[in-house]
PDB file of N, CA and C and ligand atoms in Angstrom:
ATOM      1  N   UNK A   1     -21.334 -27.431   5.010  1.00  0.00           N
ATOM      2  CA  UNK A   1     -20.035 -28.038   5.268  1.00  0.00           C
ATOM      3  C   UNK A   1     -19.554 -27.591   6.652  1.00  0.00           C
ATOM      4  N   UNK A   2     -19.179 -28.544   7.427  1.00  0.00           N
ATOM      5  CA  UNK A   2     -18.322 -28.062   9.070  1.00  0.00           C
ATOM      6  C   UNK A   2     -17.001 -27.513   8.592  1.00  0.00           C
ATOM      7  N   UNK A   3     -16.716 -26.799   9.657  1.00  0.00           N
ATOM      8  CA  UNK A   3     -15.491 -26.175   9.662  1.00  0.00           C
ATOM      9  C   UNK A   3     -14.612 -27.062  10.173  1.00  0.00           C
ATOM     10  N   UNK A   4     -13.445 -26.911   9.591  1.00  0.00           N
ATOM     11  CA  UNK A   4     -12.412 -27.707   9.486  1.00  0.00           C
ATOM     12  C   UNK A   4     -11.647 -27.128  10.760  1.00  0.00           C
ATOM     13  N   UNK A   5     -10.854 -28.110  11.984  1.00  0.00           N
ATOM     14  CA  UNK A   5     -10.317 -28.021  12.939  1.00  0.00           C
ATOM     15  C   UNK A   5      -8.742 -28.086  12.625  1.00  0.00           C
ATOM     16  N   UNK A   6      -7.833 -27.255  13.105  1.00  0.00           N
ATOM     17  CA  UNK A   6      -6.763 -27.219  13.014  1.00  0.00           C
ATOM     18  C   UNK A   6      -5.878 -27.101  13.896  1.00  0.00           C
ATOM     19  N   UNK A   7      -4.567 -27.962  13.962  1.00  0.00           N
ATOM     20  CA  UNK A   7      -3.948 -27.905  15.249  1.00  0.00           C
ATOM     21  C   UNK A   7      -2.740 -27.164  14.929  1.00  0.00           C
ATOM     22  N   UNK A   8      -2.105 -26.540  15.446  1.00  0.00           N
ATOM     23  CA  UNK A   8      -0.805 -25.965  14.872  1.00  0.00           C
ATOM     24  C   UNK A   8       0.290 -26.034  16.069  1.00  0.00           C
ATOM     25  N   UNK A   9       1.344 -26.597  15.671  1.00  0.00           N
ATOM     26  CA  UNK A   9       2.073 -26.705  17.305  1.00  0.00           C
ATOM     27  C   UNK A   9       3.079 -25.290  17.204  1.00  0.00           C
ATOM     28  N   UNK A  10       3.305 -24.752  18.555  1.00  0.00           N
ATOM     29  CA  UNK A  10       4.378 -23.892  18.593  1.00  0.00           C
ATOM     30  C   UNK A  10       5.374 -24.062  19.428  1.00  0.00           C
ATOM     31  N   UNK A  11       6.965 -23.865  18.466  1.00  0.00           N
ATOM     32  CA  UNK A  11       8.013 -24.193  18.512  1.00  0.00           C
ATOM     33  C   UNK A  11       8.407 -24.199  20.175  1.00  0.00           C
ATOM     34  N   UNK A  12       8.636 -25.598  20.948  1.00  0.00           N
ATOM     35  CA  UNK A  12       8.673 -24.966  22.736  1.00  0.00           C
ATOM     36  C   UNK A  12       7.160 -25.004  23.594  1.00  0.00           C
ATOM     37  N   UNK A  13       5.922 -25.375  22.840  1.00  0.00           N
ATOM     38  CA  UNK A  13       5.117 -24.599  23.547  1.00  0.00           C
ATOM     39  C   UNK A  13       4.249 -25.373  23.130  1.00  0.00           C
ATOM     40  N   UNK A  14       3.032 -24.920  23.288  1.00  0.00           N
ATOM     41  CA  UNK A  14       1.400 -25.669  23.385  1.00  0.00           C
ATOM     42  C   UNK A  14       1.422 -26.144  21.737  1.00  0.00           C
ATOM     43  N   UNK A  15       0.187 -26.770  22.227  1.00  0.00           N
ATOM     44  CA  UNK A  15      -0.139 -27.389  20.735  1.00  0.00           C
ATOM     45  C   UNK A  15      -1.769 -26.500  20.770  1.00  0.00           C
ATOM     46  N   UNK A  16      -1.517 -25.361  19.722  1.00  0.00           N
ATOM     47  CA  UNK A  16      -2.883 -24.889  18.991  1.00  0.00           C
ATOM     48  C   UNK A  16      -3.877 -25.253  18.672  1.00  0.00           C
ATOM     49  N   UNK A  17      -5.080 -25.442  18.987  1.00  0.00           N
ATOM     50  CA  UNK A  17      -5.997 -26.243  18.645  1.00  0.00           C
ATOM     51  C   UNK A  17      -7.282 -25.223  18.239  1.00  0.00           C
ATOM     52  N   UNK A  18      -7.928 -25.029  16.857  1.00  0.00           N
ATOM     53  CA  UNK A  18      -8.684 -24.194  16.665  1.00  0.00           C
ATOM     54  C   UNK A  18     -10.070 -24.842  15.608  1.00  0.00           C
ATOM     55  N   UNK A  19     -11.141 -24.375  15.703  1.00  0.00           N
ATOM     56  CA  UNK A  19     -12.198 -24.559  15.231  1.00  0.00           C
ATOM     57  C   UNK A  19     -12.834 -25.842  16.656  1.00  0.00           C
ATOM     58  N   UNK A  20     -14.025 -26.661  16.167  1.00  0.00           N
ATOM     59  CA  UNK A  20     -15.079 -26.905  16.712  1.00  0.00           C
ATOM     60  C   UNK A  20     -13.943 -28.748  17.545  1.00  0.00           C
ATOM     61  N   UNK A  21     -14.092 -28.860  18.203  1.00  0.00           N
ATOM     62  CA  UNK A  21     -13.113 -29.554  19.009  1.00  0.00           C
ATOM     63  C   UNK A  21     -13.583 -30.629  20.341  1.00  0.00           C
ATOM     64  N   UNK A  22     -14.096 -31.550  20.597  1.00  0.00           N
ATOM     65  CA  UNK A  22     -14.491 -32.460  21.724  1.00  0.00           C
ATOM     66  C   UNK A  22     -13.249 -33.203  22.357  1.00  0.00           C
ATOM     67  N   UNK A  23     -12.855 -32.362  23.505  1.00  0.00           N
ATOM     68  CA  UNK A  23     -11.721 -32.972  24.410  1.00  0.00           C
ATOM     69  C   UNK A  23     -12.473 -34.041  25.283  1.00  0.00           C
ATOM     70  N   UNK A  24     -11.936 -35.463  25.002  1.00  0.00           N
ATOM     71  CA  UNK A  24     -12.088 -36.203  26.061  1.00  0.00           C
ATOM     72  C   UNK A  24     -10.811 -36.817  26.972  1.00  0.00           C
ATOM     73  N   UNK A  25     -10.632 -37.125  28.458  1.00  0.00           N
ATOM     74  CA  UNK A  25      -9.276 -37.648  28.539  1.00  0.00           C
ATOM     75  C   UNK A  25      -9.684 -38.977  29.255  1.00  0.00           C
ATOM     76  N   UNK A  26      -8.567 -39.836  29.646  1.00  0.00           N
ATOM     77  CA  UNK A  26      -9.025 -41.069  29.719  1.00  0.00           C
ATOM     78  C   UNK A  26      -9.747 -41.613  30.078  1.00  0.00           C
ATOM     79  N   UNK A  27     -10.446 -40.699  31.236  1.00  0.00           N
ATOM     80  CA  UNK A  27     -11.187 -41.568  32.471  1.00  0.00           C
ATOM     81  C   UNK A  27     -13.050 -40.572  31.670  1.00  0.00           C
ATOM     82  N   UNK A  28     -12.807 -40.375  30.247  1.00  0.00           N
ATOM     83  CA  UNK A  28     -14.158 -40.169  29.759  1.00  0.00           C
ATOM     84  C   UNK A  28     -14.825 -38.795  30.084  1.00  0.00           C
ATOM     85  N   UNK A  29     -13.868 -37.994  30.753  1.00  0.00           N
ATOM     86  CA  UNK A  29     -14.500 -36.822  30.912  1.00  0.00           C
ATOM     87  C   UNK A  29     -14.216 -35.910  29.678  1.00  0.00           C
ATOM     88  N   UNK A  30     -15.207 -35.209  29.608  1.00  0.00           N
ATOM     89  CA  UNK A  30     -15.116 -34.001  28.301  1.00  0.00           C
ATOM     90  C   UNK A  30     -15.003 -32.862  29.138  1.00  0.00           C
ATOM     91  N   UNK A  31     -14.693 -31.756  27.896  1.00  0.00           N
ATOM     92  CA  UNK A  31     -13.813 -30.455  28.984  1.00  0.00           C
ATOM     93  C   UNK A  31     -14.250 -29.843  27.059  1.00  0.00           C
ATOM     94  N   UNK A  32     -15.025 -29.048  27.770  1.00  0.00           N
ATOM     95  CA  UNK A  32     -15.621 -28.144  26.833  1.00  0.00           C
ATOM     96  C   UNK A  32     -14.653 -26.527  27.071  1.00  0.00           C
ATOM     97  N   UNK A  33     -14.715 -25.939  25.542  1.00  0.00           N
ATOM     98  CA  UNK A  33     -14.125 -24.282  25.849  1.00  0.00           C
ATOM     99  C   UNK A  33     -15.086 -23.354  25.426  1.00  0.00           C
ATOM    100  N   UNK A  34     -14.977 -22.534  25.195  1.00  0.00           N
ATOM    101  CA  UNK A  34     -15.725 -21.579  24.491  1.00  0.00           C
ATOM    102  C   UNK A  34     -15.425 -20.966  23.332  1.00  0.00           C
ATOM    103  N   UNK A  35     -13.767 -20.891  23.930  1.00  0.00           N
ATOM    104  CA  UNK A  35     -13.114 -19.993  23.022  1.00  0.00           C
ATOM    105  C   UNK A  35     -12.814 -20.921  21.118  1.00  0.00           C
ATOM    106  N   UNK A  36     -12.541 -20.178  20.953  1.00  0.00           N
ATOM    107  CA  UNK A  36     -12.055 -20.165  19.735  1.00  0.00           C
ATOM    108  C   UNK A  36     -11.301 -20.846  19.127  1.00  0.00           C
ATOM    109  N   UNK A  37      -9.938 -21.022  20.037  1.00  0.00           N
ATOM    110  CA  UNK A  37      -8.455 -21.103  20.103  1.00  0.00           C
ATOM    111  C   UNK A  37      -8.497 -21.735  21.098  1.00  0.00           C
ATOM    112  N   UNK A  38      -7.905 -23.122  21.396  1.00  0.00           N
ATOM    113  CA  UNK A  38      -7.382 -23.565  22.874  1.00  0.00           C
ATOM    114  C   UNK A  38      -5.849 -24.137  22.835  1.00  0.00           C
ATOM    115  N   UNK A  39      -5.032 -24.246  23.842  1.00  0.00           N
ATOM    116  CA  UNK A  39      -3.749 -24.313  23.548  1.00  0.00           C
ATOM    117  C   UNK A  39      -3.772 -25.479  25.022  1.00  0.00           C
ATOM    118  N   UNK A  40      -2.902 -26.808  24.224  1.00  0.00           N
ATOM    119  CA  UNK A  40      -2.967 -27.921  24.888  1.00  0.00           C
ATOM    120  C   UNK A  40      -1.420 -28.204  25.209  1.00  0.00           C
ATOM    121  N   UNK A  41      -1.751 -28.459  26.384  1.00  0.00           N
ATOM    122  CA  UNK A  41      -0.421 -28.783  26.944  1.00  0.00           C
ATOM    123  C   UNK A  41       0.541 -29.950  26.703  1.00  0.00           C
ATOM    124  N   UNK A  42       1.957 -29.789  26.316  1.00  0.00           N
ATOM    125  CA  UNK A  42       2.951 -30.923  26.141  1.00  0.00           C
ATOM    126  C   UNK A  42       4.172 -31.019  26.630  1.00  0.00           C
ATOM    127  N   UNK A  43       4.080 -29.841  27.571  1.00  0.00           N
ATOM    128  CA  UNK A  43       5.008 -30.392  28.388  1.00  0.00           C
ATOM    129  C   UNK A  43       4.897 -30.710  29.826  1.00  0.00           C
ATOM    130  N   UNK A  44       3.932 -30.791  29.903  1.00  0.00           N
ATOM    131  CA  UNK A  44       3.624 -31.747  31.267  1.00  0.00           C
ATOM    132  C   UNK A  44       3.537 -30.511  32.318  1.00  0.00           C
ATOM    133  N   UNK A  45       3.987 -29.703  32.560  1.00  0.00           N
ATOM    134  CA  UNK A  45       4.396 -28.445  33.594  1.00  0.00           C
ATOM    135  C   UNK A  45       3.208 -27.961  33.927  1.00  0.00           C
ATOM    136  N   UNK A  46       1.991 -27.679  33.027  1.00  0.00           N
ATOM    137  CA  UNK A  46       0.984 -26.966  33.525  1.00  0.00           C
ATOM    138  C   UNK A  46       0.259 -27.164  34.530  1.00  0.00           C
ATOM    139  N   UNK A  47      -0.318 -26.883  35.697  1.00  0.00           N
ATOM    140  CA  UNK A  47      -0.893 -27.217  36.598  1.00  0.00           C
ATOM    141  C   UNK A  47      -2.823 -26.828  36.356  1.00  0.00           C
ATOM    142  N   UNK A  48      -2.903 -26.749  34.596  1.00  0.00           N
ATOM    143  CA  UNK A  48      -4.835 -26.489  34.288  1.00  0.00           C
ATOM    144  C   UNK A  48      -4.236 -27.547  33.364  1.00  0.00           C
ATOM    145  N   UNK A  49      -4.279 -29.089  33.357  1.00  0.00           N
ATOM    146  CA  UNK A  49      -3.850 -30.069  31.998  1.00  0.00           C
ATOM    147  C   UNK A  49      -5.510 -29.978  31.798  1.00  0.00           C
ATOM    148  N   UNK A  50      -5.771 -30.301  30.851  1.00  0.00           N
ATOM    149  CA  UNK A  50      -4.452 -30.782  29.648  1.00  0.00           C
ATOM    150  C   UNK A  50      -4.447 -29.362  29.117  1.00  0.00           C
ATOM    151  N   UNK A  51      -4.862 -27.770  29.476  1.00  0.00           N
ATOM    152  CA  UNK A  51      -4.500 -27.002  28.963  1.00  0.00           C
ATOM    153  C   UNK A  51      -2.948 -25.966  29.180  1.00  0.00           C
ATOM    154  N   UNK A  52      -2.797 -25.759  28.235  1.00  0.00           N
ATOM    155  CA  UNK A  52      -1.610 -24.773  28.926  1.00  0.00           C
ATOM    156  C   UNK A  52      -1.492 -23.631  29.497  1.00  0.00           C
ATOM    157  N   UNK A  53      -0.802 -23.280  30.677  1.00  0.00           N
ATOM    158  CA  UNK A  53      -0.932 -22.104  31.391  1.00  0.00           C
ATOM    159  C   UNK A  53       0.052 -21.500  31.440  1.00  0.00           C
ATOM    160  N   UNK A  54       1.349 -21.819  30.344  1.00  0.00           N
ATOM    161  CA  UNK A  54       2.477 -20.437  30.194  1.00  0.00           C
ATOM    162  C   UNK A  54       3.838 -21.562  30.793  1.00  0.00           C
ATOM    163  N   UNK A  55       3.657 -22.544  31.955  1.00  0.00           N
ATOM    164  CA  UNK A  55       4.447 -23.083  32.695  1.00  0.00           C
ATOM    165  C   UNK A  55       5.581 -23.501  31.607  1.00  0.00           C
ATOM    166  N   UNK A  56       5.764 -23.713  30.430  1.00  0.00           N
ATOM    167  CA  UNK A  56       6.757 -24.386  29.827  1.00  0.00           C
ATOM    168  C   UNK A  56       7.530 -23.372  29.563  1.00  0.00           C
ATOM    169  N   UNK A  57       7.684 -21.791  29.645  1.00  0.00           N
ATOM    170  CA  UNK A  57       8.503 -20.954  29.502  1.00  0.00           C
ATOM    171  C   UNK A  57       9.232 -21.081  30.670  1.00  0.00           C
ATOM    172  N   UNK A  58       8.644 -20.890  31.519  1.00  0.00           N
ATOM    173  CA  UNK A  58       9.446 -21.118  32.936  1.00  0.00           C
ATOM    174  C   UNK A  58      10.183 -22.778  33.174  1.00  0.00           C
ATOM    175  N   UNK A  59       9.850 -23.597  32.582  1.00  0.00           N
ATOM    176  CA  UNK A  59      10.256 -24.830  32.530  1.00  0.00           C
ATOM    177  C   UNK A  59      11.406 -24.961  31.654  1.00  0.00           C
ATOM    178  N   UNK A  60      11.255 -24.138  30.526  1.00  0.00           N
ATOM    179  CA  UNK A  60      12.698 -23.837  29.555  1.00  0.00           C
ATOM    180  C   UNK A  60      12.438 -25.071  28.458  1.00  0.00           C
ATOM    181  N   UNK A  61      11.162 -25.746  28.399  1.00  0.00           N
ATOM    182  CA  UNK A  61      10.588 -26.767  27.623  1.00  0.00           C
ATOM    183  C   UNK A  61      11.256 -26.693  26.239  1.00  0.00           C
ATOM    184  N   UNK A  62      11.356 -27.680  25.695  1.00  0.00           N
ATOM    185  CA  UNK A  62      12.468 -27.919  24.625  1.00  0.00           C
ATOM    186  C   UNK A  62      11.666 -29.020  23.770  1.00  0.00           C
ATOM    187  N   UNK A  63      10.859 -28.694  22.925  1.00  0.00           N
ATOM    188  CA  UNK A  63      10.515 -29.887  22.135  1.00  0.00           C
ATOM    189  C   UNK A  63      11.112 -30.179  21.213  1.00  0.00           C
ATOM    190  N   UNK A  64      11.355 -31.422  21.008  1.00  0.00           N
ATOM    191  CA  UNK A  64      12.099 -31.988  20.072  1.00  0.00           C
ATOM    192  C   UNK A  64      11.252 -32.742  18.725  1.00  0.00           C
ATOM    193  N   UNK A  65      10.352 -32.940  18.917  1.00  0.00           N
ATOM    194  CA  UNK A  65       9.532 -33.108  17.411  1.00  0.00           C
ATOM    195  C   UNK A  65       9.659 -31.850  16.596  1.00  0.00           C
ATOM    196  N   UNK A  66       9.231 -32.745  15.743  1.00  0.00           N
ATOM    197  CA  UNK A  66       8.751 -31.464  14.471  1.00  0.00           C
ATOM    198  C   UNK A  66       7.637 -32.594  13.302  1.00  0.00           C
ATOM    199  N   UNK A  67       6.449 -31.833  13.020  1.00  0.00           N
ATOM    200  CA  UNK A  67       6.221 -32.169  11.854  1.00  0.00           C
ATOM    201  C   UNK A  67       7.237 -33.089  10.705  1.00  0.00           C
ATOM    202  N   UNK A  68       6.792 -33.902  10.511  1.00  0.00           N
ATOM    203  CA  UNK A  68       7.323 -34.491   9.140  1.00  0.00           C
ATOM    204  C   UNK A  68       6.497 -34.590   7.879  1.00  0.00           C
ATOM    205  N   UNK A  69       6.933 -34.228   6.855  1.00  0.00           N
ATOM    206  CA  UNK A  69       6.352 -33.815   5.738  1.00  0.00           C
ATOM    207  C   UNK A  69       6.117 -35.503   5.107  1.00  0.00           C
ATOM    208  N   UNK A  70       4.670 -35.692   5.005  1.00  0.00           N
ATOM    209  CA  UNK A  70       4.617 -37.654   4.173  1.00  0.00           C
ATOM    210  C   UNK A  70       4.771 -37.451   2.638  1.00  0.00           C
ATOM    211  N   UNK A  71       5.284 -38.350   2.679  1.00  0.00           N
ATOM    212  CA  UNK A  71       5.324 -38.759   1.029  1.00  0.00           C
ATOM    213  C   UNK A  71       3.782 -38.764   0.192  1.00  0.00           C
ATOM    214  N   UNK A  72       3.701 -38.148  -0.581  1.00  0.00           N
ATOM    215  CA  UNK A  72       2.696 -38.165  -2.019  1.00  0.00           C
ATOM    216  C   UNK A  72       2.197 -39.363  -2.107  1.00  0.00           C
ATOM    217  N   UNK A  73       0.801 -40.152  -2.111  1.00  0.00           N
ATOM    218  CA  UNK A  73       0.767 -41.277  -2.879  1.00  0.00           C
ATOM    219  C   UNK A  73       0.698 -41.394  -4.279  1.00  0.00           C
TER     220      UNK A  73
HETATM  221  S1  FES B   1       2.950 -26.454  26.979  1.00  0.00           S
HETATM  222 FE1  FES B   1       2.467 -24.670  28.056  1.00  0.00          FE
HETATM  223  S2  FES B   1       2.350 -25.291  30.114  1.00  0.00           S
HETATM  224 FE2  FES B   1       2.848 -27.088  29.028  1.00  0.00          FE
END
Protein backbone atom coordinates (compact mmCIF):
# COMPACT_ATOMS: atom_id res chain seq x y z
CA UNK A 1 0.00 0.00 0.00
CA UNK A 2 1.50 3.80 -0.81
CA UNK A 3 1.62 6.15 1.71
CA UNK A 4 -0.95 8.44 1.96
CA UNK A 5 -0.02 12.32 1.24
CA UNK A 6 -1.25 14.94 3.45
CA UNK A 7 -1.67 18.58 3.25
CA UNK A 8 -2.28 20.51 6.36
CA UNK A 9 -2.64 24.32 6.07
CA UNK A 10 -1.28 26.67 8.81
CA UNK A 11 -3.31 29.34 10.25
CA UNK A 12 -1.47 32.70 8.19
CA UNK A 13 1.01 30.57 6.54
CA UNK A 14 2.10 27.79 4.08
CA UNK A 15 0.17 25.01 3.12
CA UNK A 16 1.96 21.62 4.58
CA UNK A 17 2.47 19.19 2.24
CA UNK A 18 3.81 15.72 3.47
CA UNK A 19 4.43 12.18 2.19
CA UNK A 20 5.36 11.21 -1.58
CA UNK A 21 4.21 14.40 -3.74
CA UNK A 22 4.82 15.41 -7.78
CA UNK A 23 4.81 19.29 -8.04
CA UNK A 24 4.06 20.36 -11.44
CA UNK A 25 3.33 24.21 -12.34
CA UNK A 26 1.87 25.45 -15.42
CA UNK A 27 4.35 25.71 -17.93
CA UNK A 28 4.98 21.59 -17.04
CA UNK A 29 7.90 21.85 -15.02
CA UNK A 30 8.29 19.44 -11.99
CA UNK A 31 10.22 20.59 -8.88
CA UNK A 32 11.17 17.63 -6.98
CA UNK A 33 12.16 17.79 -2.84
CA UNK A 34 13.75 15.49 -0.87
CA UNK A 35 12.50 16.33 2.17
CA UNK A 36 9.83 14.95 3.87
CA UNK A 37 7.71 17.94 4.60
CA UNK A 38 7.41 20.77 2.00
CA UNK A 39 5.58 23.97 2.77
CA UNK A 40 3.83 25.72 -0.29
CA UNK A 41 3.33 29.04 -0.67
CA UNK A 42 -0.13 31.18 -0.51
CA UNK A 43 0.57 34.16 -0.09
CA UNK A 44 2.22 35.15 -2.97
CA UNK A 45 5.29 37.02 -0.97
CA UNK A 46 7.83 34.33 -1.31
CA UNK A 47 10.52 35.00 -3.62
CA UNK A 48 11.48 30.48 -3.87
CA UNK A 49 7.39 29.96 -5.32
CA UNK A 50 5.80 28.00 -5.19
CA UNK A 51 7.69 27.22 -1.93
CA UNK A 52 7.59 29.17 1.15
CA UNK A 53 10.40 31.11 2.55
CA UNK A 54 8.98 32.72 5.90
CA UNK A 55 7.96 36.05 3.67
CA UNK A 56 4.24 35.95 4.86
CA UNK A 57 5.25 36.77 8.50
CA UNK A 58 6.83 39.77 7.38
CA UNK A 59 3.92 40.38 4.98
CA UNK A 60 1.46 40.14 8.09
CA UNK A 61 -0.47 37.51 5.62
CA UNK A 62 -3.97 37.00 6.79
CA UNK A 63 -5.74 34.05 5.37
CA UNK A 64 -9.09 34.01 5.28
CA UNK A 65 -10.15 30.42 4.33
CA UNK A 66 -10.60 27.76 6.49
CA UNK A 67 -11.40 24.19 5.87
CA UNK A 68 -15.04 23.39 5.65
CA UNK A 69 -16.27 20.35 7.14
CA UNK A 70 -18.71 18.31 3.97
CA UNK A 71 -21.69 16.83 4.71
CA UNK A 72 -21.93 12.81 5.25
CA UNK A 73 -23.39 11.04 2.27
S1 LIG B 1 3.10 31.39 2.68
FE1 LIG B 1 5.09 31.61 3.43
S2 LIG B 1 6.05 32.94 2.04
FE2 LIG B 1 4.04 32.73 1.29
Amino acid sequence: MSEATKITTLDHGPFLVTGPVLLTDAEGKNFHSERETIALCRCGGSTTKPFCDGAHSKLGFQAAEKAVQQAEN
